[in-house]
Short mmCIF file of C-alpha atoms and ligand atoms in Angstrom, two decimals:
data_model
loop_
_atom_site.label_atom_id
_atom_site.label_comp_id
_atom_site.label_asym_id
_atom_site.label_seq_id
_atom_site.Cartn_x
_atom_site.Cartn_y
_atom_site.Cartn_z
CA UNK A 1 -15.40 -22.82 15.64
CA UNK A 2 -18.43 -20.72 16.48
CA UNK A 3 -19.90 -18.29 14.04
CA UNK A 4 -21.40 -14.84 14.34
CA UNK A 5 -23.88 -12.76 12.47
CA UNK A 6 -22.39 -11.15 9.41
CA UNK A 7 -24.64 -8.17 9.29
CA UNK A 8 -24.54 -5.06 11.38
CA UNK A 9 -27.45 -4.62 13.71
CA UNK A 10 -28.41 -1.04 13.28
CA UNK A 11 -29.41 -0.53 16.89
CA UNK A 12 -25.93 -1.39 18.20
CA UNK A 13 -23.76 1.49 19.37
CA UNK A 14 -20.22 1.52 20.72
CA UNK A 15 -21.67 1.86 24.21
CA UNK A 16 -23.23 -1.61 23.87
CA UNK A 17 -19.98 -3.42 23.21
CA UNK A 18 -18.48 -3.49 26.72
CA UNK A 19 -15.59 -1.08 26.10
CA UNK A 20 -14.23 0.93 29.04
CA UNK A 21 -15.49 4.50 29.60
CA UNK A 22 -12.06 5.97 28.73
CA UNK A 23 -11.98 4.11 25.42
CA UNK A 24 -15.59 5.05 24.67
CA UNK A 25 -14.80 8.69 25.25
CA UNK A 26 -11.88 8.53 22.77
CA UNK A 27 -14.14 6.83 20.20
CA UNK A 28 -16.73 9.58 20.63
CA UNK A 29 -14.00 12.22 20.22
CA UNK A 30 -12.96 10.48 16.98
CA UNK A 31 -16.51 11.08 15.76
CA UNK A 32 -17.69 7.48 15.60
CA UNK A 33 -20.97 6.35 17.13
CA UNK A 34 -21.98 3.25 15.20
CA UNK A 35 -19.56 0.31 15.09
CA UNK A 36 -18.86 -1.26 11.72
CA UNK A 37 -19.88 -4.93 11.31
CA UNK A 38 -16.38 -6.26 12.07
CA UNK A 39 -16.24 -4.07 15.18
CA UNK A 40 -19.70 -5.10 16.37
CA UNK A 41 -18.82 -8.73 15.73
CA UNK A 42 -15.28 -8.90 17.14
CA UNK A 43 -15.13 -6.46 20.06
CA UNK A 44 -17.40 -8.25 22.58
CA UNK A 45 -15.56 -11.57 22.05
CA UNK A 46 -12.13 -9.96 22.13
CA UNK A 47 -13.06 -8.30 25.44
CA UNK A 48 -13.91 -11.71 26.86
CA UNK A 49 -10.44 -12.98 26.01
CA UNK A 50 -11.56 -15.28 23.19
CA UNK A 51 -9.54 -15.92 20.05
CA UNK A 52 -11.02 -14.19 17.02
CA UNK A 53 -10.68 -15.00 13.35
CA UNK A 54 -11.77 -11.90 11.44
CA UNK A 55 -12.18 -12.21 7.70
CA UNK A 56 -12.25 -8.60 6.62
CA UNK A 57 -10.57 -6.28 4.21
CA UNK A 58 -9.00 -2.94 5.01
CA UNK A 59 -11.60 -0.20 4.93
CA UNK A 60 -14.00 -2.22 7.07
CA UNK A 61 -12.80 -0.68 10.34
CA UNK A 62 -10.91 -3.82 11.35
CA UNK A 63 -8.03 -1.91 12.99
CA UNK A 64 -10.32 -0.45 15.65
CA UNK A 65 -11.88 -3.90 15.99
CA UNK A 66 -8.69 -5.07 17.70
CA UNK A 67 -7.26 -1.78 19.00
CA UNK A 68 -10.32 -0.81 21.10
CA UNK A 69 -10.67 -4.07 23.06
CA UNK A 70 -6.89 -4.24 23.50
CA UNK A 71 -6.76 -0.80 25.12
CA UNK A 72 -9.65 -1.74 27.40
CA UNK A 73 -7.90 -4.94 28.46
CA UNK A 74 -4.57 -3.14 28.95
CA UNK A 75 -6.10 -0.94 31.65
CA UNK A 76 -5.26 -3.66 34.17
CA UNK A 77 -1.57 -4.38 34.75
CA UNK A 78 1.64 -2.71 33.61
CA UNK A 79 4.59 -3.41 31.37
CA UNK A 80 8.00 -4.71 32.41
CA UNK A 81 11.34 -3.95 30.76
CA UNK A 82 11.90 -5.87 27.53
CA UNK A 83 8.67 -7.83 28.06
CA UNK A 84 5.90 -6.35 25.92
CA UNK A 85 2.35 -7.12 27.01
CA UNK A 86 0.84 -7.28 23.58
CA UNK A 87 2.21 -7.81 20.08
CA UNK A 88 0.73 -6.80 16.74
CA UNK A 89 2.34 -8.14 13.57
CA UNK A 90 1.92 -6.17 10.35
CA UNK A 91 3.31 -7.02 6.90
CA UNK A 92 4.51 -3.51 6.03
CA UNK A 93 5.98 -0.52 7.80
CA UNK A 94 3.15 1.74 6.69
CA UNK A 95 0.52 -0.54 8.12
CA UNK A 96 2.48 -0.79 11.37
CA UNK A 97 2.67 3.01 11.52
CA UNK A 98 -1.06 3.27 10.86
CA UNK A 99 -1.83 0.90 13.70
CA UNK A 100 0.35 3.02 15.96
CA UNK A 101 -1.69 6.09 14.94
CA UNK A 102 -4.84 4.20 15.94
CA UNK A 103 -3.40 3.43 19.38
CA UNK A 104 -2.51 7.09 19.82
CA UNK A 105 -5.99 8.21 18.72
CA UNK A 106 -8.02 5.73 20.78
CA UNK A 107 -5.53 5.60 23.67
CA UNK A 108 -5.52 9.36 24.27
CA UNK A 109 -6.99 8.88 27.77
CA UNK A 110 -4.41 6.26 28.69
CA UNK A 111 -0.69 6.34 29.30
CA UNK A 112 0.33 3.57 26.96
CA UNK A 113 3.93 2.85 26.09
CA UNK A 114 3.92 2.01 22.43
CA UNK A 115 6.94 0.60 20.61
CA UNK A 116 7.10 0.38 16.84
CA UNK A 117 9.68 -2.06 15.48
CA UNK A 118 10.00 -1.58 11.75
CA UNK A 119 12.84 -1.89 9.29
CA UNK A 120 14.61 1.08 7.76
CA UNK A 121 15.07 2.98 11.04
CA UNK A 122 17.80 2.66 13.67
CA UNK A 123 17.72 -0.02 16.37
CA UNK A 124 18.78 2.35 19.17
CA UNK A 125 15.51 4.24 19.63
CA UNK A 126 13.59 0.99 19.36
CA UNK A 127 15.84 -0.60 22.01
CA UNK A 128 15.13 2.29 24.38
CA UNK A 129 11.39 1.88 23.99
CA UNK A 130 11.62 -1.85 24.67
CA UNK A 131 13.82 -1.21 27.70
CA UNK A 132 11.17 1.15 29.15
CA UNK A 133 8.56 -1.61 28.94
CA UNK A 134 6.00 -1.65 26.13
CA UNK A 135 2.27 -2.05 26.64
CA UNK A 136 1.88 -2.33 22.91
CA UNK A 137 4.51 -3.62 20.52
CA UNK A 138 3.76 -3.19 16.82
CA UNK A 139 6.22 -4.87 14.49
CA UNK A 140 7.01 -6.23 11.09
CA UNK A 141 8.16 -9.86 11.40
CA UNK A 142 11.76 -9.44 10.17
CA UNK A 143 12.61 -6.57 12.50
CA UNK A 144 10.96 -8.28 15.45
CA UNK A 145 13.11 -11.38 14.95
CA UNK A 146 16.22 -9.22 14.57
CA UNK A 147 15.53 -7.63 17.97
CA UNK A 148 14.91 -11.00 19.53
CA UNK A 149 18.14 -12.38 18.14
CA UNK A 150 20.01 -9.40 19.64
CA UNK A 151 18.67 -10.48 23.04
CA UNK A 152 16.73 -7.25 23.57
CA UNK A 153 13.28 -8.72 23.61
CA UNK A 154 11.39 -11.39 25.54
CA UNK A 155 8.05 -12.54 24.18
CA UNK A 156 7.04 -14.59 27.20
CA UNK A 157 4.96 -11.75 28.67
CA UNK A 158 2.73 -11.31 25.63
CA UNK A 159 -0.92 -11.78 26.61
CA UNK A 160 -2.52 -10.68 23.35
CA UNK A 161 -1.15 -11.43 19.88
CA UNK A 162 -2.62 -9.82 16.77
CA UNK A 163 -1.76 -11.11 13.31
CA UNK A 164 -3.07 -8.63 10.79
CA UNK A 165 -3.30 -8.92 6.99
CA UNK A 166 -2.33 -12.59 7.16
CA UNK A 167 -2.88 -13.23 3.46
CA UNK A 168 -0.50 -10.42 2.59
CA UNK A 169 2.03 -11.93 5.03
CA UNK A 170 1.71 -15.08 2.96
CA UNK A 171 2.32 -13.19 -0.29
CA UNK A 172 5.40 -11.58 1.17
CA UNK A 173 6.86 -14.85 2.38
CA UNK A 174 6.46 -14.14 6.09
CA UNK A 175 4.59 -17.29 7.13
CA UNK A 176 7.69 -19.16 8.42
CA UNK A 177 8.53 -16.07 10.52
CA UNK A 178 4.97 -15.89 11.85
CA UNK A 179 5.14 -19.54 12.84
CA UNK A 180 8.42 -18.97 14.69
CA UNK A 181 7.01 -15.96 16.49
CA UNK A 182 3.80 -17.78 17.48
CA UNK A 183 5.92 -20.53 18.99
CA UNK A 184 7.80 -18.00 21.16
CA UNK A 185 4.64 -16.65 22.80
CA UNK A 186 2.92 -18.50 25.66
CA UNK A 187 0.20 -20.89 24.66
CA UNK A 188 -2.19 -19.16 27.05
CA UNK A 189 -2.22 -15.94 25.06
CA UNK A 190 -5.25 -14.55 23.24
CA UNK A 191 -4.87 -14.43 19.45
CA UNK A 192 -6.75 -12.04 17.17
CA UNK A 193 -6.21 -12.99 13.55
CA UNK A 194 -7.27 -10.97 10.49
CA UNK A 195 -7.13 -11.81 6.82
CA UNK A 196 -9.02 -10.55 3.78
CA UNK A 197 -9.00 -13.98 2.14
CA UNK A 198 -8.53 -17.51 3.44
CA UNK A 199 -6.22 -19.47 1.14
CA UNK A 200 -5.32 -23.00 2.37
CA UNK A 201 -1.98 -21.92 3.89
CA UNK A 202 -3.78 -19.37 6.06
CA UNK A 203 -6.46 -21.84 7.12
CA UNK A 204 -3.66 -24.22 8.20
CA UNK A 205 -2.04 -21.47 10.22
CA UNK A 206 -5.28 -20.65 12.04
CA UNK A 207 -5.85 -24.33 12.79
CA UNK A 208 -2.39 -24.57 14.31
CA UNK A 209 -2.31 -21.37 16.36
CA UNK A 210 -5.88 -20.33 17.24
CA UNK A 211 -7.94 -21.93 20.00
CA UNK A 212 -11.67 -22.29 19.33
CA UNK A 213 -11.79 -18.93 17.58
CA UNK A 214 -14.96 -16.96 17.00
CA UNK A 215 -15.16 -16.51 13.25
CA UNK A 216 -16.44 -13.18 11.99
CA UNK A 217 -16.75 -12.65 8.28
CA UNK A 218 -18.01 -9.24 7.31
CA UNK A 219 -18.16 -9.37 3.55
CA UNK A 220 -17.24 -11.78 0.84
CA UNK A 221 -13.57 -11.11 0.23
CA UNK A 222 -14.31 -11.12 -3.47
CA UNK A 223 -17.03 -8.52 -3.34
CA UNK A 224 -16.52 -5.04 -4.75
CA UNK A 225 -18.44 -2.05 -3.45
CA UNK A 226 -21.45 -1.02 -5.49
CA UNK A 227 -20.42 2.61 -5.11
CA UNK A 228 -17.53 2.04 -7.56
CA UNK A 229 -18.04 2.52 -11.27
CA UNK A 230 -15.71 -0.01 -12.88
CA UNK A 231 -14.56 0.21 -16.48
CA UNK A 232 -12.12 -1.62 -18.73
CA UNK A 233 -10.12 0.43 -21.19
CA UNK A 234 -8.58 -1.09 -24.30
CA UNK A 235 -4.95 -0.47 -25.15
CA UNK A 236 -2.19 -1.62 -27.45
CA UNK A 237 0.28 -3.96 -25.78
CA UNK A 238 3.32 -1.74 -25.25
CA UNK A 239 4.04 0.29 -22.10
CA UNK A 240 4.05 3.51 -24.10
CA UNK A 241 0.63 2.61 -25.59
CA UNK A 242 -0.67 2.16 -22.08
CA UNK A 243 0.95 5.35 -20.83
CA UNK A 244 -0.79 7.30 -23.57
CA UNK A 245 -4.14 5.67 -22.78
CA UNK A 246 -3.63 6.58 -19.13
CA UNK A 247 -2.78 10.19 -19.90
CA UNK A 248 -5.88 10.49 -22.08
CA UNK A 249 -8.04 9.01 -19.34
CA UNK A 250 -6.68 11.34 -16.68
CA UNK A 251 -7.23 14.34 -18.91
CA UNK A 252 -10.76 13.23 -19.84
CA UNK A 253 -11.75 12.83 -16.19
CA UNK A 254 -10.69 16.43 -15.70
CA UNK A 255 -12.21 18.11 -12.64
CA UNK A 256 -13.94 14.89 -11.58
CA UNK A 257 -10.55 13.45 -10.72
CA UNK A 258 -9.74 14.65 -7.25
CA UNK A 259 -6.93 12.21 -6.62
CA UNK A 260 -5.98 8.78 -7.88
CA UNK A 261 -3.88 5.76 -7.16
CA UNK A 262 -2.36 4.14 -10.24
CA UNK A 263 -1.40 0.52 -9.75
CA UNK A 264 1.37 -1.28 -11.60
CA UNK A 265 2.29 -4.95 -11.27
CA UNK A 266 6.03 -4.43 -10.86
CA UNK A 267 8.18 -1.86 -9.19
CA UNK A 268 10.15 -1.16 -12.35
CA UNK A 269 6.86 -0.16 -13.99
CA UNK A 270 6.03 2.04 -11.00
CA UNK A 271 9.32 3.78 -11.51
CA UNK A 272 9.01 4.17 -15.27
CA UNK A 273 5.41 5.32 -15.20
CA UNK A 274 6.10 7.82 -12.44
CA UNK A 275 8.98 9.32 -14.41
CA UNK A 276 6.90 9.45 -17.56
CA UNK A 277 4.03 11.21 -15.78
CA UNK A 278 6.39 13.76 -14.28
CA UNK A 279 7.87 14.30 -17.73
CA UNK A 280 4.38 15.04 -19.01
CA UNK A 281 3.90 17.49 -16.13
CA UNK A 282 1.38 15.48 -14.17
CA UNK A 283 1.32 16.00 -10.46
CA UNK A 284 2.57 12.51 -9.58
CA UNK A 285 4.47 10.66 -6.88
CA UNK A 286 5.54 7.04 -6.55
CA UNK A 287 5.38 4.45 -3.84
CA UNK A 288 7.14 1.14 -4.08
CA UNK A 289 8.67 -1.40 -1.75
CA UNK A 290 12.28 -0.30 -2.25
CA UNK A 291 11.82 3.26 -1.07
CA UNK A 292 13.16 4.05 2.35
CA UNK A 293 10.81 4.70 5.21
CA UNK A 294 11.19 8.47 5.25
CA UNK A 295 10.53 8.76 1.54
CA UNK A 296 7.44 6.55 1.72
CA UNK A 297 5.97 8.42 4.66
CA UNK A 298 6.61 11.77 3.05
CA UNK A 299 5.08 10.63 -0.21
CA UNK A 300 2.01 9.36 1.59
CA UNK A 301 1.65 12.53 3.64
CA UNK A 302 1.84 14.61 0.48
CA UNK A 303 -0.80 12.47 -1.15
CA UNK A 304 -3.09 12.48 1.86
CA UNK A 305 -2.82 16.24 2.25
CA UNK A 306 -3.63 16.81 -1.42
CA UNK A 307 -0.21 18.18 -2.40
CA UNK A 308 0.08 15.26 -4.81
CA UNK A 309 -2.80 14.28 -7.05
CA UNK A 310 -1.57 11.01 -8.51
CA UNK A 311 0.21 8.23 -6.67
CA UNK A 312 1.79 5.43 -8.70
CA UNK A 313 2.09 2.33 -6.54
CA UNK A 314 2.68 -1.39 -6.48
CA UNK A 315 0.35 -3.77 -4.63
CA UNK A 316 2.81 -4.50 -1.87
CA UNK A 317 3.53 -0.85 -1.19
CA UNK A 318 -0.11 0.21 -1.22
CA UNK A 319 -1.60 -2.67 0.69
CA UNK A 320 -3.96 -1.53 3.40
CA UNK A 321 -3.01 2.11 3.32
CA UNK A 322 -5.66 4.23 4.93
CA UNK A 323 -6.12 6.91 2.34
CA UNK A 324 -9.65 8.20 2.67
CA UNK A 325 -11.60 9.59 -0.21
CA UNK A 326 -9.66 8.60 -3.32
CA UNK A 327 -11.80 9.51 -6.31
CA UNK A 328 -10.13 7.22 -8.87
CA UNK A 329 -8.16 4.02 -9.14
CA UNK A 330 -6.34 3.23 -12.37
CA UNK A 331 -4.97 -0.24 -13.02
CA UNK A 332 -2.10 0.50 -15.36
CA UNK A 333 -1.61 -3.27 -15.44
CA UNK A 334 -4.34 -5.85 -15.05
CA UNK A 335 -3.42 -7.59 -11.79
CA UNK A 336 -2.18 -11.15 -12.24
CA UNK A 337 -3.88 -12.26 -9.02
CA UNK A 338 -7.61 -11.63 -9.27
CA UNK A 339 -7.98 -10.82 -5.58
CA UNK A 340 -5.54 -7.90 -6.01
CA UNK A 341 -8.16 -6.32 -8.26
CA UNK A 342 -10.58 -6.29 -5.35
CA UNK A 343 -7.98 -4.79 -3.02
CA UNK A 344 -6.90 -2.18 -5.54
CA UNK A 345 -10.31 -0.85 -6.46
CA UNK A 346 -11.31 -0.97 -2.81
CA UNK A 347 -9.13 2.15 -2.43
CA UNK A 348 -12.00 4.15 -3.89
CA UNK A 349 -15.74 4.19 -3.22
CA UNK A 350 -15.13 3.88 0.51
CA UNK A 351 -17.68 4.57 3.20
CA UNK A 352 -20.46 4.85 0.64
CA UNK A 353 -18.76 7.58 -1.43
CA UNK A 354 -18.75 7.14 -5.15
CA UNK A 355 -15.55 6.19 -6.92
CA UNK A 356 -14.31 5.19 -10.35
CA UNK A 357 -11.87 2.54 -11.44
CA UNK A 358 -10.34 2.16 -14.88
CA UNK A 359 -8.41 -0.97 -15.79
CA UNK A 360 -6.19 -0.69 -18.84
CA UNK A 361 -6.29 -3.99 -20.69
CA UNK A 362 -4.41 -5.41 -23.66
CA UNK A 363 -4.99 -8.55 -25.70
CA UNK A 364 -2.48 -10.36 -23.47
CA UNK A 365 -4.65 -9.78 -20.42
CA UNK A 366 -7.81 -11.68 -21.36
CA UNK A 367 -7.18 -14.68 -19.13
CA UNK A 368 -6.55 -12.41 -16.11
CA UNK A 369 -9.69 -10.41 -16.91
CA UNK A 370 -11.72 -13.61 -17.07
CA UNK A 371 -10.40 -14.63 -13.64
CA UNK A 372 -11.30 -11.22 -12.18
CA UNK A 373 -14.81 -11.31 -13.58
CA UNK A 374 -15.28 -14.85 -12.27
CA UNK A 375 -14.07 -13.78 -8.82
CA UNK A 376 -16.24 -10.68 -8.53
CA UNK A 377 -19.18 -12.43 -10.15
CA UNK A 378 -19.89 -9.71 -12.67
CA UNK A 379 -18.85 -8.50 -16.11
CA UNK A 380 -16.93 -5.23 -16.17
CA UNK A 381 -18.10 -2.79 -18.84
CA UNK A 382 -15.75 -1.49 -21.52
CA UNK A 383 -15.20 2.24 -21.46
CA UNK A 384 -14.95 2.85 -25.16
CA UNK A 385 -15.21 -0.39 -27.11
CA UNK A 386 -13.60 -3.74 -26.31
CA UNK A 387 -10.25 -5.17 -27.40
CA UNK A 388 -11.54 -6.08 -30.86
CA UNK A 389 -11.70 -2.35 -31.55
CA UNK A 390 -8.08 -1.54 -30.64
CA UNK A 391 -6.43 0.47 -33.37
CA UNK A 392 -2.73 1.20 -33.58
CA UNK A 393 -2.10 4.55 -31.95
CA UNK A 394 0.07 7.28 -33.27
CA UNK A 395 3.47 7.06 -31.68
CA UNK A 396 3.61 9.09 -28.54
CA UNK A 397 6.49 11.13 -27.23
CA UNK A 398 7.60 8.51 -24.79
CA UNK A 399 7.75 5.61 -27.24
CA UNK A 400 11.38 4.55 -27.70
CA UNK A 401 11.38 5.06 -31.48
CA UNK A 402 10.11 8.58 -31.10
CA UNK A 403 12.62 9.27 -28.32
CA UNK A 404 15.50 7.98 -30.42
CA UNK A 405 14.37 10.00 -33.38
CA UNK A 406 13.89 13.01 -31.16
CA UNK A 407 17.43 12.97 -29.82
CA UNK A 408 19.23 12.98 -33.13
CA UNK A 409 16.65 14.09 -35.63
CA UNK A 410 13.30 15.67 -35.89
CA UNK A 411 13.13 16.85 -32.31
CA UNK A 412 16.35 18.80 -32.59
CA UNK A 413 14.66 21.84 -34.04
CA UNK A 414 12.09 21.94 -31.33
CA UNK A 415 14.77 21.66 -28.68
CA UNK A 416 16.80 24.49 -30.11
CA UNK A 417 13.72 26.73 -30.09
CA UNK A 418 12.78 25.96 -26.54
CA UNK A 419 14.41 26.63 -23.23
CA UNK A 420 16.57 23.82 -21.87
CA UNK A 421 14.29 21.16 -20.40
CA UNK A 422 11.99 21.04 -23.45
CA UNK A 423 8.34 21.91 -23.12
CA UNK A 424 8.64 22.17 -19.41
CA UNK A 425 10.24 25.59 -19.78
CA UNK A 426 11.39 26.64 -16.31
CA UNK A 427 10.82 23.18 -14.91
CA UNK A 428 13.75 20.81 -15.15
CA UNK A 429 13.51 17.30 -16.59
CA UNK A 430 13.45 14.34 -14.23
CA UNK A 431 17.03 13.29 -14.83
CA UNK A 432 18.07 16.91 -14.50
CA UNK A 433 16.27 17.06 -11.19
CA UNK A 434 17.77 13.78 -10.10
CA UNK A 435 21.31 14.98 -10.73
CA UNK A 436 20.85 18.35 -9.06
CA UNK A 437 22.39 19.02 -5.64
CA UNK A 438 20.00 18.85 -2.69
CA UNK A 439 18.21 22.16 -2.21
CA UNK A 440 17.24 23.67 1.12
CA UNK A 441 13.60 23.69 0.14
CA UNK A 442 10.40 24.32 1.99
CA UNK A 443 8.32 21.19 2.39
CA UNK A 444 5.54 22.63 0.27
CA UNK A 445 7.79 23.48 -2.63
CA UNK A 446 6.40 21.25 -5.35
CA UNK A 447 9.52 21.10 -7.41
CA UNK A 448 11.66 20.23 -4.43
CA UNK A 449 9.23 17.51 -3.49
CA UNK A 450 9.33 15.97 -6.92
CA UNK A 451 13.10 16.28 -7.08
CA UNK A 452 13.24 14.50 -3.75
CA UNK A 453 10.93 11.77 -4.99
CA UNK A 454 13.04 11.18 -8.06
CA UNK A 455 16.22 11.15 -6.02
CA UNK A 456 14.70 8.57 -3.73
CA UNK A 457 13.50 6.61 -6.70
CA UNK A 458 17.02 6.67 -8.14
CA UNK A 459 18.55 5.63 -4.84
CA UNK A 460 16.06 2.83 -4.43
CA UNK A 461 16.87 1.52 -7.89
CA UNK A 462 20.58 1.50 -7.06
CA UNK A 463 20.43 0.16 -3.50
CA UNK A 464 17.28 -1.70 -2.57
CA UNK A 465 16.49 -1.77 1.15
CA UNK A 466 16.97 -5.32 2.36
CA UNK A 467 15.39 -4.90 5.77
CA UNK A 468 12.55 -7.31 5.17
CA UNK A 469 13.80 -10.05 2.87
CA UNK A 470 11.50 -12.60 1.37
CA UNK A 471 12.01 -15.92 3.04
CA UNK A 472 10.34 -18.33 0.64
CA UNK A 473 10.10 -19.06 -3.02
CA UNK A 474 6.75 -17.51 -3.85
CA UNK A 475 6.79 -15.21 -6.79
CA UNK A 476 6.99 -11.62 -5.66
CA UNK A 477 4.39 -9.28 -7.14
CA UNK A 478 6.46 -6.22 -6.50
CA UNK A 479 9.60 -7.36 -8.24
CA UNK A 480 11.39 -6.32 -11.36
CA UNK A 481 11.11 -8.59 -14.32
CA UNK A 482 14.59 -7.76 -15.51
CA UNK A 483 13.42 -6.49 -18.89
CA UNK A 484 15.87 -4.11 -20.45
CA UNK A 485 14.79 -0.48 -20.54
CA UNK A 486 14.58 0.64 -24.16
CA UNK A 487 16.60 3.66 -25.19
CA UNK A 488 17.35 5.90 -22.26
CA UNK A 489 13.78 5.70 -20.98
CA UNK A 490 13.34 8.68 -18.72
CA UNK A 491 16.95 8.38 -17.50
CA UNK A 492 18.26 11.12 -19.72
CA UNK A 493 22.01 11.37 -19.14
CA UNK A 494 23.16 14.71 -17.77
CA UNK A 495 25.35 15.51 -20.80
CA UNK A 496 22.26 15.68 -22.99
CA UNK A 497 20.80 18.37 -20.81
CA UNK A 498 23.79 20.71 -20.87
CA UNK A 499 22.75 24.02 -22.37
CA UNK A 500 23.89 24.44 -25.97
CA UNK A 501 24.39 27.59 -27.97
CA UNK A 502 21.09 29.02 -29.18
P1 AMP B 601 -9.54 0.13 8.63
O1 AMP B 601 -10.37 -0.93 7.99
O2 AMP B 601 -9.17 -0.20 10.04
O3 AMP B 601 -8.35 0.47 7.78
O4 AMP B 601 -10.43 1.46 8.76
C1 AMP B 601 -10.86 2.16 7.64
C2 AMP B 601 -11.35 3.56 7.97
O5 AMP B 601 -12.60 3.50 8.67
C3 AMP B 601 -10.43 4.40 8.83
O6 AMP B 601 -10.31 5.66 8.23
C4 AMP B 601 -11.13 4.50 10.17
O7 AMP B 601 -10.80 5.70 10.81
C5 AMP B 601 -12.59 4.43 9.77
N1 AMP B 601 -13.45 3.88 10.82
C6 AMP B 601 -13.12 2.99 11.76
N2 AMP B 601 -14.19 2.71 12.54
C7 AMP B 601 -15.22 3.43 12.07
C8 AMP B 601 -16.60 3.55 12.44
N3 AMP B 601 -17.11 2.87 13.45
N4 AMP B 601 -17.36 4.39 11.73
C9 AMP B 601 -16.85 5.06 10.68
N5 AMP B 601 -15.58 4.99 10.28
C10 AMP B 601 -14.76 4.18 10.96
#
């Protein structure tokens, strides 16, 4: 395995890399002049047809590092029906869609047929695109294999294979699928392989399927950007303690908080926290692995465009999303896997901008905190005193005891004084929203959007999408832990919201 310089040479421009004039013109139109280190390192080798092993996180510009040379190489030759010329494997639908956007952006001077094979959408449209002949096929592993099994797809014409986010593929149990797919593609292909970290299973995979790859490592996978101010925030152990800490933090950041991603370890926590934030009238949306494609895309669009300020997400759902300029990251849960900490906080402080991350920690989290600090090679400062200074908080409104008391007892007075829906006045409660019939609402109607989000959240909880099943026994980060929900949680039954006599 040869090795390349890990630092960007300032003098290098895109024009020096050997890309075609049409690709260069699209790069210029995108506003980029200086290649990032992964681009400067990978593009010349990829153009020569060599295998590349890129060790790089999202945010480093790694997508263009494979998209630009691919488009240049695709200028020669054309696609045949059902025989795609190139294949890019992505672990999630969002990442696959983002790669497609990159091909559209950088391929604007080309007539590329691009097919996107992802779960959660119908096979018919995808079949048509394959039938027309795809220059570029972007797929998640499960859906790709489904198409192949239906006899609609031949992989023998693939000249370039890209495996992106390999370590996340490992986490999601996709490695056996990747191995099967690699074995279906001619040995003579070029393989471009990207991973943020190199656990042993991934090293084994590269040894099996890459031929004398050029290794390009752009930053230590464990490094965190210096532009991020990282803080730990003490909390009591219960979810409602943490929710109150989070609310206080968000309020204290005030105007400085432009937008934030709030990470939870499990999708049930994503769901509960999202509902709680909405109940407290925060401008929040949720993103987790069980939401259908349309709901996820819409949620992301709303967040990107600034219609939503807070996005509650799980690691799997948020992995690799290209959301520029997030001012804050909150870890509602300390991640169990230390490297997830690096990925999570890497959502802020991008491209030299300053960002802030707050990690809410309880006494049960100390061993995970130790592992994170070991991995990033630094101590993280406490925001307002360490765990030895935790004091029991007053019960908050979303603690189960307070909710129970509120329903039958001391909250009754307040309810009878206020309009139906409690303090929200005109605005309905989440469960109220969830039960309401679908409105014909404008896309920018905030209430409609939130109602939609809650409906999707409800649907996802009832009928998880099984398009991309896990195929091994690794523990899933994004899964429910089966803990009972105390009281009614935020799932207030409809009968409790029926207007009473005032
Ligand atoms: P990626 O690591 O591929 O997810 O890219 C992260 C972000 O960097 C995306 O918003 C890209 O549009 C942007 N980007 C890609 N290449 C460059 C470049 N050469 N200069 C500045 N930004 C870039």
